[in-house]
Tab-separated table of C-alpha atoms and ligand atoms in Angstrom:
chain	number	residue	atom	x	y	z
A	1	MET	CA	90.824	49.656	-136.953
A	2	THR	CA	93.639	48.903	-134.521
A	3	PRO	CA	97.038	50.533	-135.008
A	4	ASN	CA	98.501	47.250	-136.285
A	5	ASP	CA	96.035	47.097	-139.168
A	6	GLU	CA	97.385	50.299	-140.637
A	7	PRO	CA	99.422	49.856	-143.784
A	8	GLY	CA	103.101	49.687	-142.931
A	9	ALA	CA	102.483	48.997	-139.229
A	10	VAL	CA	105.302	47.087	-137.543
A	11	VAL	CA	104.348	43.534	-136.562
A	12	SER	CA	106.360	42.008	-133.769
A	13	ASP	CA	107.474	38.349	-133.870
A	14	ALA	CA	104.974	37.498	-131.141
A	15	ASP	CA	102.111	38.470	-133.477
A	16	LEU	CA	103.175	36.029	-136.157
A	17	PRO	CA	101.245	32.754	-136.168
A	18	SER	CA	104.376	30.751	-136.946
A	19	ALA	CA	106.561	31.877	-134.047
A	20	ALA	CA	109.501	29.457	-133.627
A	21	PRO	CA	108.421	26.277	-131.817
A	22	ARG	CA	109.770	25.689	-128.318
A	23	LEU	CA	110.756	22.171	-127.350
A	24	ASP	CA	110.093	22.724	-123.655
A	25	THR	CA	108.463	20.701	-120.860
A	26	GLY	CA	104.992	21.276	-122.338
A	27	TRP	CA	106.165	19.951	-125.701
A	28	THR	CA	107.712	16.887	-124.045
A	29	ILE	CA	104.486	16.063	-122.182
A	30	ARG	CA	102.353	16.592	-125.306
A	31	TRP	CA	104.781	14.416	-127.300
A	32	ILE	CA	104.416	11.512	-124.881
A	33	ARG	CA	100.609	11.923	-124.675
A	34	LEU	CA	100.298	11.943	-128.474
A	35	SER	CA	102.653	8.952	-128.674
A	36	ALA	CA	100.332	7.031	-126.334
A	37	ASP	CA	97.361	7.884	-128.600
A	38	VAL	CA	99.230	6.964	-131.778
A	39	LEU	CA	100.520	3.683	-130.335
A	40	ALA	CA	97.001	2.775	-129.177
A	41	ALA	CA	95.666	3.510	-132.665
A	42	ASN	CA	98.486	1.442	-134.209
A	43	ARG	CA	98.378	-1.378	-131.682
A	44	ALA	CA	96.826	-3.880	-134.103
A	45	ALA	CA	99.057	-2.827	-137.012
A	46	LEU	CA	102.220	-3.216	-134.900
A	47	ASN	CA	101.001	-6.598	-133.640
A	48	THR	CA	100.464	-7.677	-137.253
A	49	LEU	CA	103.998	-6.641	-138.245
A	50	ASP	CA	105.332	-8.575	-135.237
A	51	ARG	CA	103.136	-11.591	-136.064
A	52	ASP	CA	104.766	-11.750	-139.490
A	53	ILE	CA	108.336	-11.975	-138.182
A	54	GLY	CA	108.081	-12.297	-134.369
A	55	ASP	CA	105.532	-13.265	-131.734
A	56	GLY	CA	102.789	-10.734	-132.443
A	57	ASP	CA	102.993	-8.647	-129.273
A	58	HIS	CA	104.867	-5.454	-130.196
A	59	GLY	CA	101.722	-3.289	-130.432
A	60	GLU	CA	100.445	-4.700	-127.164
A	61	ASN	CA	103.790	-4.080	-125.451
A	62	MET	CA	104.099	-0.465	-126.625
A	63	ASP	CA	100.460	0.340	-125.887
A	64	ARG	CA	100.672	-1.100	-122.374
A	65	GLY	CA	103.854	0.834	-121.610
A	66	PHE	CA	102.637	4.207	-122.868
A	67	GLN	CA	99.209	3.873	-121.236
A	68	ALA	CA	101.003	3.255	-117.930
A	69	ILE	CA	102.900	6.545	-118.377
A	70	LEU	CA	99.788	8.720	-118.859
A	71	PRO	CA	98.613	9.017	-115.218
A	72	LYS	CA	102.153	9.952	-114.200
A	73	LEU	CA	102.032	13.007	-116.483
A	74	ASP	CA	99.084	14.505	-114.603
A	75	GLY	CA	99.793	17.106	-111.956
A	76	LEU	CA	103.533	17.480	-112.509
A	77	ASP	CA	104.981	20.462	-110.645
A	78	ASP	CA	106.728	23.570	-111.959
A	79	GLU	CA	110.145	21.998	-111.431
A	80	THR	CA	109.461	19.455	-114.185
A	81	THR	CA	111.924	19.615	-117.075
A	82	PRO	CA	111.983	17.797	-120.436
A	83	GLY	CA	114.620	15.517	-118.902
A	84	SER	CA	112.498	14.605	-115.897
A	85	VAL	CA	109.563	13.715	-118.199
A	86	LEU	CA	111.869	11.511	-120.287
A	87	LYS	CA	113.004	9.811	-117.089
A	88	ILE	CA	109.407	9.009	-116.093
A	89	VAL	CA	108.931	7.461	-119.541
A	90	ALA	CA	112.095	5.396	-119.141
A	91	THR	CA	111.358	3.981	-115.706
A	92	THR	CA	107.747	3.199	-116.618
A	93	LEU	CA	108.694	1.390	-119.828
A	94	ILE	CA	111.379	-0.620	-118.030
A	95	SER	CA	108.969	-1.691	-115.297
A	96	THR	CA	105.859	-2.378	-117.413
A	97	VAL	CA	107.041	-3.635	-120.820
A	98	GLY	CA	108.590	-7.056	-121.076
A	99	GLY	CA	110.278	-8.550	-124.100
A	100	ALA	CA	112.954	-6.825	-126.115
A	101	ALA	CA	111.288	-3.463	-126.643
A	102	GLY	CA	110.769	-2.493	-122.975
A	103	PRO	CA	114.423	-2.521	-121.927
A	104	LEU	CA	115.524	-1.098	-125.295
A	105	TYR	CA	113.137	1.874	-125.320
A	106	GLY	CA	113.589	2.246	-121.548
A	107	THR	CA	117.332	2.590	-122.003
A	108	ALA	CA	116.795	4.971	-124.939
A	109	PHE	CA	114.636	7.346	-122.867
A	110	LEU	CA	116.943	7.065	-119.844
A	111	LYS	CA	120.001	8.020	-121.918
A	112	ALA	CA	118.002	10.776	-123.630
A	113	ALA	CA	117.063	12.172	-120.202
A	114	GLY	CA	120.709	12.177	-119.195
A	115	ALA	CA	121.738	13.926	-122.409
A	116	VAL	CA	119.346	16.866	-121.983
A	117	GLY	CA	120.161	17.281	-118.277
A	118	THR	CA	118.210	20.108	-116.668
A	119	THR	CA	117.668	22.088	-119.904
A	120	GLN	CA	114.269	23.840	-119.918
A	121	SER	CA	113.948	24.120	-123.693
A	122	LEU	CA	115.831	22.102	-126.291
A	123	ASP	CA	117.697	23.892	-129.056
A	124	ALA	CA	118.909	22.073	-132.176
A	125	THR	CA	122.107	20.924	-130.469
A	126	ALA	CA	120.215	19.529	-127.468
A	127	LEU	CA	117.737	17.749	-129.755
A	128	VAL	CA	120.570	16.049	-131.653
A	129	ALA	CA	122.123	15.089	-128.299
A	130	LEU	CA	118.783	13.589	-127.169
A	131	LEU	CA	118.365	11.521	-130.344
A	132	THR	CA	122.004	10.404	-130.394
A	133	ALA	CA	121.933	9.320	-126.744
A	134	ALA	CA	118.678	7.393	-127.304
A	135	ARG	CA	120.139	5.541	-130.284
A	136	ASP	CA	123.426	4.877	-128.494
A	137	GLY	CA	121.513	3.471	-125.523
A	138	ILE	CA	119.644	1.033	-127.776
A	139	VAL	CA	122.887	-0.059	-129.428
A	140	LEU	CA	124.617	-0.445	-126.053
A	141	ARG	CA	121.792	-2.607	-124.770
A	142	GLY	CA	120.903	-4.627	-127.879
A	143	LYS	CA	124.210	-4.683	-129.783
A	144	ALA	CA	122.458	-4.338	-133.152
A	145	ALA	CA	124.238	-2.647	-136.052
A	146	GLU	CA	122.571	-0.695	-138.811
A	147	GLY	CA	121.140	-3.140	-141.356
A	148	ASP	CA	120.310	-5.841	-138.761
A	149	LYS	CA	116.578	-5.127	-139.295
A	150	THR	CA	115.802	-3.629	-135.885
A	151	MET	CA	114.640	-0.284	-134.498
A	152	VAL	CA	118.242	0.905	-134.912
A	153	ASP	CA	117.481	1.108	-138.646
A	154	ALA	CA	114.997	3.906	-137.919
A	155	TRP	CA	117.017	5.612	-135.141
A	156	THR	CA	120.356	5.835	-136.942
A	157	PRO	CA	119.070	7.553	-140.110
A	158	ALA	CA	117.091	9.884	-137.819
A	159	VAL	CA	120.232	10.776	-135.860
A	160	ASN	CA	122.239	11.254	-139.062
A	161	ALA	CA	119.597	13.470	-140.692
A	162	ALA	CA	119.101	15.533	-137.532
A	163	SER	CA	122.821	15.982	-137.105
A	164	ALA	CA	123.269	17.043	-140.745
A	165	ALA	CA	120.408	19.551	-140.456
A	166	GLN	CA	121.820	20.972	-137.213
A	167	THR	CA	125.324	21.262	-138.687
A	168	ALA	CA	123.822	23.133	-141.655
A	169	GLY	CA	122.349	25.658	-139.207
A	170	SER	CA	118.685	24.572	-139.389
A	171	PRO	CA	116.353	25.656	-136.593
A	172	VAL	CA	115.221	23.033	-134.087
A	173	GLY	CA	111.872	22.496	-135.849
A	174	ALA	CA	113.552	21.596	-139.129
A	175	VAL	CA	115.980	19.309	-137.310
A	176	LEU	CA	113.082	17.385	-135.745
A	177	LEU	CA	111.235	17.109	-139.057
A	178	ALA	CA	114.379	15.773	-140.729
A	179	ALA	CA	114.654	13.132	-137.990
A	180	ALA	CA	111.001	12.052	-138.359
A	181	ASP	CA	111.246	11.835	-142.151
A	182	ALA	CA	114.471	9.818	-142.006
A	183	ALA	CA	113.010	7.416	-139.411
A	184	ALA	CA	110.022	6.777	-141.682
A	185	GLN	CA	112.312	6.017	-144.603
A	186	GLY	CA	114.523	3.872	-142.367
A	187	ALA	CA	111.544	1.806	-141.208
A	188	GLN	CA	110.450	1.232	-144.796
A	189	ALA	CA	114.013	0.282	-145.756
A	190	THR	CA	113.951	-2.646	-143.268
A	191	GLU	CA	111.497	-4.497	-145.531
A	192	PRO	CA	114.015	-6.182	-147.879
A	193	LEU	CA	116.445	-7.043	-145.062
A	194	VAL	CA	117.258	-10.352	-143.374
A	195	ALA	CA	117.134	-9.944	-139.563
A	196	ARG	CA	120.290	-10.505	-137.563
A	197	LYS	CA	118.970	-9.641	-134.084
A	198	GLY	CA	115.839	-10.434	-132.050
A	199	ARG	CA	113.177	-13.047	-132.754
A	200	ALA	CA	113.018	-12.218	-136.467
A	201	SER	CA	116.603	-13.475	-136.843
A	202	TYR	CA	115.316	-17.059	-136.406
A	203	LEU	CA	113.447	-16.735	-139.705
A	204	GLY	CA	116.419	-16.230	-141.998
A	205	GLU	CA	115.304	-15.266	-145.503
A	206	ARG	CA	111.623	-15.593	-144.552
A	207	ALA	CA	111.890	-12.179	-142.863
A	208	ILE	CA	112.481	-10.598	-146.268
A	209	GLY	CA	109.532	-8.502	-147.430
A	210	HIS	CA	108.338	-7.632	-143.901
A	211	ARG	CA	108.870	-4.371	-142.049
A	212	ASP	CA	110.535	-4.565	-138.655
A	213	PRO	CA	107.905	-3.661	-136.029
A	214	GLY	CA	110.338	-1.820	-133.734
A	215	SER	CA	111.521	0.391	-136.581
A	216	GLN	CA	107.872	1.233	-137.252
A	217	SER	CA	107.155	2.160	-133.617
A	218	THR	CA	110.273	4.360	-133.632
A	219	SER	CA	109.011	6.091	-136.752
A	220	LEU	CA	105.609	6.663	-135.075
A	221	LEU	CA	107.261	8.128	-131.956
A	222	LEU	CA	109.425	10.574	-133.899
A	223	ARG	CA	106.522	11.575	-136.161
A	224	ALA	CA	104.448	12.304	-133.053
A	225	ALA	CA	107.268	14.518	-131.749
A	226	ALA	CA	107.268	16.511	-134.993
A	227	ASP	CA	103.467	16.673	-135.181
A	228	VAL	CA	103.204	18.098	-131.658
A	229	MET	CA	105.770	20.728	-132.522
A	230	ALA	CA	103.856	21.690	-135.656
A	231	GLN	CA	100.606	22.122	-133.686
A	232	HIS	CA	102.016	24.723	-131.297
B	301	LIG	P1	109.881	-9.288	-128.320
B	301	LIG	O1	110.750	-9.464	-129.541
B	301	LIG	O2	110.565	-9.711	-127.066
B	301	LIG	O3	108.528	-9.895	-128.503
B	301	LIG	P2	108.789	-6.726	-129.057
B	301	LIG	O4	107.934	-7.515	-129.994
B	301	LIG	O5	108.058	-5.762	-128.182
B	301	LIG	O6	109.673	-7.691	-128.161
B	301	LIG	O7	109.882	-5.890	-129.873
B	301	LIG	C1	110.449	-6.398	-131.049
B	301	LIG	C2	111.338	-5.326	-131.654
B	301	LIG	O8	112.459	-5.099	-130.825
B	301	LIG	C3	111.904	-5.718	-132.992
B	301	LIG	O9	111.018	-5.395	-134.032
B	301	LIG	C4	113.197	-4.910	-133.065
B	301	LIG	O10	112.993	-3.650	-133.663
B	301	LIG	C5	113.554	-4.706	-131.634
B	301	LIG	N1	114.714	-5.489	-131.259
B	301	LIG	C6	114.780	-6.788	-130.922
B	301	LIG	N2	116.049	-7.126	-130.606
B	301	LIG	C7	116.805	-6.015	-130.770
B	301	LIG	C8	118.189	-5.693	-130.574
B	301	LIG	N3	119.080	-6.614	-130.162
B	301	LIG	N4	118.590	-4.426	-130.831
B	301	LIG	C9	117.713	-3.493	-131.243
B	301	LIG	N5	116.400	-3.731	-131.421
B	301	LIG	C10	115.945	-4.967	-131.187
B	302	LIG	MG1	107.294	-9.430	-130.042
């Protein structure tokens, strides 16, 4: 029997299995690696969504971009910060993914990198800043408003939910979960909409009843972020 097994023994925080998650460089790298896995697994499903209301390549585009990031995450040095990982993601997506999604996600990750600066570990405020900057970058680049049936319809509810959770004093883990849940709901809520931006806008009312593929990939990315946090 060790001293800690004695009744009434004091257990330090470090002994608890559910010590508060840290959104540090390791988390950022694991997030992007899991995102690459999830996008590969959802490649066909995202292509199918894009075939319904676009040109059928969204899964292919996202998979190609994230696979190109993976080798760049190997052997990073000790100086690497969450922001520098996000910057690698941005530049790789911009250079390898064509179409609408490459520049949009590239800008999102670039602005997110700028928002977190040289922070080593994101607290709730930094996480909200990351999400807000990503969404603002997409809006700056693509000029879509909420309700236009684009990825903005997943990002904006995620930003709003994260911001509300942070304002209410929630820890960073709860803020990230709120963002992932809201993005999933936002993606689903694109189904009844008519598209006003991107290829789907050419379809008019025929886009009704189909989920926007970019909103779905956003939901997958934010769910991966939350899942990685929950694993560690
Ligand atoms: P492409 O439309 O060039 O084939 P993708 O299929 O990879 O590119 O990406 C399509 C997704 O990009 C759409 O589902 C939508 O979410 C997003 N998108 C397209 N145009 C815009 C825009 N102006 N603003 C925000 N998102 C957009
Ligand atoms: Mg497409």
